[in-house]
Amino acid sequence: MLYKYVKPERIDILENLNIVFTPFDELNDPFECQFVLNPIPEEELEAQNDENLAEWAQVQVWLEHRIGQLGMLCLTHTDQSLPMWAHYADNHQGFVLGFEEDNSFFKSDAYYIEPTLRTKQELPIPGFGTLREVEYVDERSVINLGDEVPWEFFFRKHKDWTYEKEVRIFRNRKDGAKLAGCRKSLVSLPSDVINSVIVGANASEVLEEKIIRALETNNLRHVELKRARLHRRKFEIVIEQLQNG
């Protein structure tokens, strides 16, 4: 089981059965997907003087023209994270979606269009079109000029993010409908990929009613509806059943 924490206004996920895939540079971690390129030996002194400005610029161009074509969906193994209920579910006012990780939705192809030759470059690599665990590390990922493409770097984050227990998947943003006014894209969700909804401890009755109506409208009777509440003696979330699937 994998989970997605969302704010109350994201009720549209259940109402329309669409979910957002976000470009890497619009996520809340500014180090997302950023790897380090070492200078060539004859340019090491210059790189030290300008804090690797030229190498940083090369990485940004490479990312923009390749990884920038992709969108990312970030999920987690836990529905019990107090920081994520606070940050991503709007101070417990939102809800958490539960997903069936073996669903075919998480087994698709991923690709980008090579910017020079304009050819389709398939990405038969775990995490691109499929789910992949995020690794939490202390140091930035580093390559030398001419090294192989560092695909595994896009599944690494600093250890400060360990509590998120993240699993992610990349897909080309052209697979979905473009959202007006931004680079995010909406990808259709099959109804059987959702298997639970947990209403936040501070969520309104209005939101709960909207969730119930969306489940009924979209024939999601198999989805378990639950409610979170704050434990009365511990720093814990208690998940209680509201409705059988």
CSV table of C-alpha atoms in Angstrom, one decimal:
chain,number,residue,atom,x,y,z
A,1,MET,CA,0.0,0.0,0.0
A,2,LEU,CA,1.3,3.5,-0.9
A,3,TYR,CA,-0.2,6.8,0.1
A,4,LYS,CA,-0.5,10.4,-1.1
A,5,TYR,CA,-1.2,13.3,1.3
A,6,VAL,CA,-3.2,16.1,-0.3
A,7,LYS,CA,-4.9,19.3,0.7
A,8,PRO,CA,-8.7,19.7,0.9
A,9,GLU,CA,-8.9,21.4,-2.6
A,10,ARG,CA,-7.5,18.3,-4.2
A,11,ILE,CA,-10.9,16.6,-3.9
A,12,ASP,CA,-10.7,16.9,-7.7
A,13,ILE,CA,-8.5,13.8,-7.7
A,14,LEU,CA,-11.5,11.8,-6.5
A,15,GLU,CA,-14.1,13.8,-8.4
A,16,ASN,CA,-12.3,13.6,-11.8
A,17,LEU,CA,-10.0,10.6,-11.3
A,18,ASN,CA,-6.9,12.6,-12.4
A,19,ILE,CA,-3.7,13.1,-10.6
A,20,VAL,CA,-0.9,15.6,-11.1
A,21,PHE,CA,2.6,14.7,-12.3
A,22,THR,CA,5.0,17.6,-11.4
A,23,PRO,CA,8.2,18.7,-13.1
A,24,PHE,CA,11.3,18.2,-10.8
A,25,ASP,CA,12.0,21.9,-10.5
A,26,GLU,CA,8.5,22.7,-9.2
A,27,LEU,CA,8.8,20.4,-6.1
A,28,ASN,CA,9.5,21.7,-2.6
A,29,ASP,CA,13.1,20.5,-2.4
A,30,PRO,CA,15.4,22.8,-4.5
A,31,PHE,CA,18.0,20.0,-4.6
A,32,GLU,CA,15.6,17.7,-6.4
A,33,CYS,CA,17.4,15.8,-9.2
A,34,GLN,CA,20.4,18.1,-8.9
A,35,PHE,CA,23.7,16.3,-9.4
A,36,VAL,CA,27.2,17.7,-9.5
A,37,LEU,CA,29.5,17.8,-12.5
A,38,ASN,CA,33.2,17.9,-11.9
A,39,PRO,CA,35.3,20.3,-14.0
A,40,ILE,CA,37.8,19.0,-16.4
A,41,PRO,CA,41.4,19.1,-14.9
A,42,GLU,CA,42.5,22.2,-16.8
A,43,GLU,CA,39.5,24.2,-15.6
A,44,GLU,CA,39.7,23.2,-11.9
A,45,LEU,CA,41.2,26.5,-10.7
A,46,GLU,CA,38.6,28.5,-12.6
A,47,ALA,CA,35.8,26.3,-11.2
A,48,GLN,CA,37.1,26.9,-7.7
A,49,ASN,CA,37.1,30.6,-8.2
A,50,ASP,CA,33.5,30.9,-9.6
A,51,GLU,CA,32.1,28.0,-7.4
A,52,ASN,CA,31.6,25.7,-10.4
A,53,LEU,CA,29.3,28.1,-12.2
A,54,ALA,CA,30.0,26.7,-15.7
A,55,GLU,CA,29.5,23.1,-14.6
A,56,TRP,CA,26.3,24.0,-12.7
A,57,ALA,CA,25.0,25.6,-15.9
A,58,GLN,CA,25.7,22.5,-17.9
A,59,VAL,CA,23.8,20.4,-15.5
A,60,GLN,CA,20.8,22.8,-15.6
A,61,VAL,CA,20.7,22.7,-19.4
A,62,TRP,CA,20.9,18.9,-19.4
A,63,LEU,CA,18.2,18.5,-16.8
A,64,GLU,CA,15.8,21.1,-18.5
A,65,HIS,CA,16.0,19.4,-21.9
A,66,ARG,CA,15.6,15.8,-20.7
A,67,ILE,CA,14.3,15.4,-17.2
A,68,GLY,CA,12.3,18.6,-17.6
A,69,GLN,CA,10.1,16.7,-20.1
A,70,LEU,CA,9.0,14.4,-17.3
A,71,GLY,CA,6.7,14.7,-14.4
A,72,MET,CA,7.0,13.0,-11.0
A,73,LEU,CA,4.4,11.5,-8.7
A,74,CYS,CA,5.7,11.2,-5.1
A,75,LEU,CA,4.1,8.7,-2.8
A,76,THR,CA,4.9,7.3,0.6
A,77,HIS,CA,4.8,4.0,2.6
A,78,THR,CA,3.2,5.6,5.6
A,79,ASP,CA,-0.2,7.1,6.5
A,80,GLN,CA,1.0,8.0,10.0
A,81,SER,CA,3.5,10.8,9.4
A,82,LEU,CA,2.7,13.8,11.6
A,83,PRO,CA,4.9,16.2,9.5
A,84,MET,CA,3.3,15.1,6.3
A,85,TRP,CA,-0.2,15.4,7.7
A,86,ALA,CA,0.8,18.9,8.7
A,87,HIS,CA,2.6,20.0,5.6
A,88,TYR,CA,1.0,18.2,2.7
A,89,ALA,CA,-2.5,17.7,4.1
A,90,ASP,CA,-2.9,21.3,5.3
A,91,ASN,CA,-2.6,20.9,9.0
A,92,HIS,CA,-4.6,17.6,9.0
A,93,GLN,CA,-7.5,19.4,7.2
A,94,GLY,CA,-7.0,17.4,4.0
A,95,PHE,CA,-6.9,13.6,3.3
A,96,VAL,CA,-4.7,10.8,2.3
A,97,LEU,CA,-5.3,8.5,-0.7
A,98,GLY,CA,-4.2,4.9,-0.5
A,99,PHE,CA,-3.0,3.2,-3.7
A,100,GLU,CA,-2.6,-0.4,-4.8
A,101,GLU,CA,1.0,-0.5,-5.8
A,102,ASP,CA,0.7,-3.6,-7.9
A,103,ASN,CA,-1.8,-1.8,-10.2
A,104,SER,CA,-0.9,-1.5,-13.9
A,105,PHE,CA,-1.0,2.3,-13.5
A,106,PHE,CA,2.5,1.9,-12.0
A,107,LYS,CA,3.8,-0.2,-14.9
A,108,SER,CA,4.0,2.0,-18.0
A,109,ASP,CA,6.7,3.2,-20.4
A,110,ALA,CA,8.7,6.4,-19.9
A,111,TYR,CA,10.7,8.4,-22.4
A,112,TYR,CA,12.0,11.8,-23.4
A,113,ILE,CA,12.6,13.4,-26.8
A,114,GLU,CA,16.3,13.8,-27.4
A,115,PRO,CA,16.7,17.5,-27.8
A,116,THR,CA,19.4,17.5,-30.6
A,117,LEU,CA,18.2,14.7,-32.9
A,118,ARG,CA,14.5,14.9,-31.8
A,119,THR,CA,14.4,11.1,-31.4
A,120,LYS,CA,12.3,9.3,-28.8
A,121,GLN,CA,14.6,8.0,-26.1
A,122,GLU,CA,13.0,5.2,-24.1
A,123,LEU,CA,13.9,4.9,-20.4
A,124,PRO,CA,13.7,1.2,-19.5
A,125,ILE,CA,15.1,2.0,-16.0
A,126,PRO,CA,13.4,1.4,-12.6
A,127,GLY,CA,11.5,4.5,-11.5
A,128,PHE,CA,10.7,5.7,-15.1
A,129,GLY,CA,7.2,4.4,-15.7
A,130,THR,CA,7.5,2.2,-12.6
A,131,LEU,CA,7.8,2.7,-8.9
A,132,ARG,CA,11.1,3.1,-7.2
A,133,GLU,CA,12.2,3.7,-3.6
A,134,VAL,CA,14.0,6.9,-2.8
A,135,GLU,CA,17.5,6.6,-1.2
A,136,TYR,CA,18.5,9.0,1.5
A,137,VAL,CA,22.1,10.1,1.5
A,138,ASP,CA,24.5,12.6,3.1
A,139,GLU,CA,26.4,13.8,0.0
A,140,ARG,CA,25.4,15.2,-3.4
A,141,SER,CA,25.8,12.8,-6.4
A,142,VAL,CA,28.9,13.6,-8.5
A,143,ILE,CA,30.0,12.6,-12.0
A,144,ASN,CA,32.8,13.5,-14.4
A,145,LEU,CA,32.3,14.9,-17.8
A,146,GLY,CA,31.6,12.0,-20.2
A,147,ASP,CA,30.3,9.6,-17.6
A,148,GLU,CA,27.2,7.6,-18.1
A,149,VAL,CA,23.8,9.2,-17.5
A,150,PRO,CA,23.3,9.2,-13.7
A,151,TRP,CA,19.7,7.9,-13.7
A,152,GLU,CA,19.9,6.6,-10.1
A,153,PHE,CA,20.6,10.1,-8.9
A,154,PHE,CA,17.0,11.1,-9.5
A,155,PHE,CA,16.0,8.8,-6.7
A,156,ARG,CA,18.3,10.3,-4.0
A,157,LYS,CA,17.5,12.9,-1.5
A,158,HIS,CA,19.3,14.3,1.6
A,159,LYS,CA,18.8,12.4,4.9
A,160,ASP,CA,16.7,15.2,6.3
A,161,TRP,CA,13.8,13.9,4.2
A,162,THR,CA,14.1,10.3,5.5
A,163,TYR,CA,10.8,10.6,7.4
A,164,GLU,CA,8.9,10.8,4.1
A,165,LYS,CA,9.7,7.1,3.2
A,166,GLU,CA,9.2,8.2,-0.4
A,167,VAL,CA,8.5,6.1,-3.5
A,168,ARG,CA,8.3,7.9,-6.8
A,169,ILE,CA,7.6,7.4,-10.5
A,170,PHE,CA,8.5,9.5,-13.5
A,171,ARG,CA,6.4,9.7,-16.7
A,172,ASN,CA,6.5,12.0,-19.7
A,173,ARG,CA,4.2,15.0,-19.1
A,174,LYS,CA,2.8,14.5,-22.6
A,175,ASP,CA,1.1,11.4,-21.3
A,176,GLY,CA,-1.4,13.6,-19.5
A,177,ALA,CA,-3.4,16.8,-20.1
A,178,LYS,CA,-1.5,20.0,-19.5
A,179,LEU,CA,-2.8,22.1,-16.6
A,180,ALA,CA,-3.5,25.7,-17.6
A,181,GLY,CA,-1.0,28.2,-16.5
A,182,CYS,CA,1.7,25.8,-15.4
A,183,ARG,CA,3.9,22.9,-16.5
A,184,LYS,CA,2.2,20.2,-14.5
A,185,SER,CA,0.1,17.6,-16.2
A,186,LEU,CA,-3.0,15.6,-15.2
A,187,VAL,CA,-2.8,11.8,-15.7
A,188,SER,CA,-6.0,9.7,-15.6
A,189,LEU,CA,-6.3,7.3,-12.7
A,190,PRO,CA,-7.9,3.9,-13.2
A,191,SER,CA,-10.6,3.5,-10.5
A,192,ASP,CA,-9.1,0.3,-9.2
A,193,VAL,CA,-5.8,1.9,-8.3
A,194,ILE,CA,-7.4,3.7,-5.3
A,195,ASN,CA,-8.2,1.4,-2.4
A,196,SER,CA,-8.6,3.8,0.6
A,197,VAL,CA,-9.3,7.4,1.6
A,198,ILE,CA,-8.3,8.7,5.1
A,199,VAL,CA,-10.0,11.9,6.1
A,200,GLY,CA,-7.8,14.2,8.2
A,201,ALA,CA,-8.3,14.7,11.9
A,202,ASN,CA,-9.1,18.4,11.3
A,203,ALA,CA,-11.0,17.9,8.1
A,204,SER,CA,-14.5,19.5,7.8
A,205,GLU,CA,-17.8,17.7,7.5
A,206,VAL,CA,-18.1,19.4,4.1
A,207,LEU,CA,-15.0,17.7,2.8
A,208,GLU,CA,-16.1,14.3,4.2
A,209,GLU,CA,-19.4,14.7,2.4
A,210,LYS,CA,-17.6,15.6,-0.9
A,211,ILE,CA,-15.4,12.6,-0.6
A,212,ILE,CA,-18.4,10.3,0.0
A,213,ARG,CA,-20.2,11.8,-3.0
A,214,ALA,CA,-17.2,11.4,-5.2
A,215,LEU,CA,-16.8,7.8,-4.3
A,216,GLU,CA,-20.5,7.1,-5.0
A,217,THR,CA,-20.5,9.1,-8.3
A,218,ASN,CA,-17.4,7.3,-9.7
A,219,ASN,CA,-18.5,3.8,-8.5
A,220,LEU,CA,-15.6,3.5,-6.0
A,221,ARG,CA,-17.6,1.3,-3.6
A,222,HIS,CA,-14.5,-0.9,-3.1
A,223,VAL,CA,-12.6,2.0,-1.6
A,224,GLU,CA,-12.3,1.9,2.2
A,225,LEU,CA,-13.2,5.2,3.9
A,226,LYS,CA,-11.4,6.0,7.1
A,227,ARG,CA,-10.9,8.9,9.5
A,228,ALA,CA,-7.8,10.0,11.3
A,229,ARG,CA,-7.9,11.3,14.8
A,230,LEU,CA,-5.3,12.5,17.3
A,231,HIS,CA,-4.3,10.0,20.0
A,232,ARG,CA,-5.4,11.4,23.3
A,233,ARG,CA,-2.2,10.4,25.2
A,234,LYS,CA,0.5,9.9,22.6
A,235,PHE,CA,2.1,11.7,19.6
A,236,GLU,CA,0.2,9.4,17.2
A,237,ILE,CA,-2.5,9.3,14.6
A,238,VAL,CA,-5.3,6.8,15.1
A,239,ILE,CA,-7.0,5.6,11.9
A,240,GLU,CA,-10.6,4.4,12.3
A,241,GLN,CA,-12.9,2.8,9.8
A,242,LEU,CA,-15.8,5.0,8.6
A,243,GLN,CA,-17.2,2.8,5.8
A,244,ASN,CA,-16.5,-0.6,4.5
A,245,GLY,CA,-15.2,-1.0,1.0
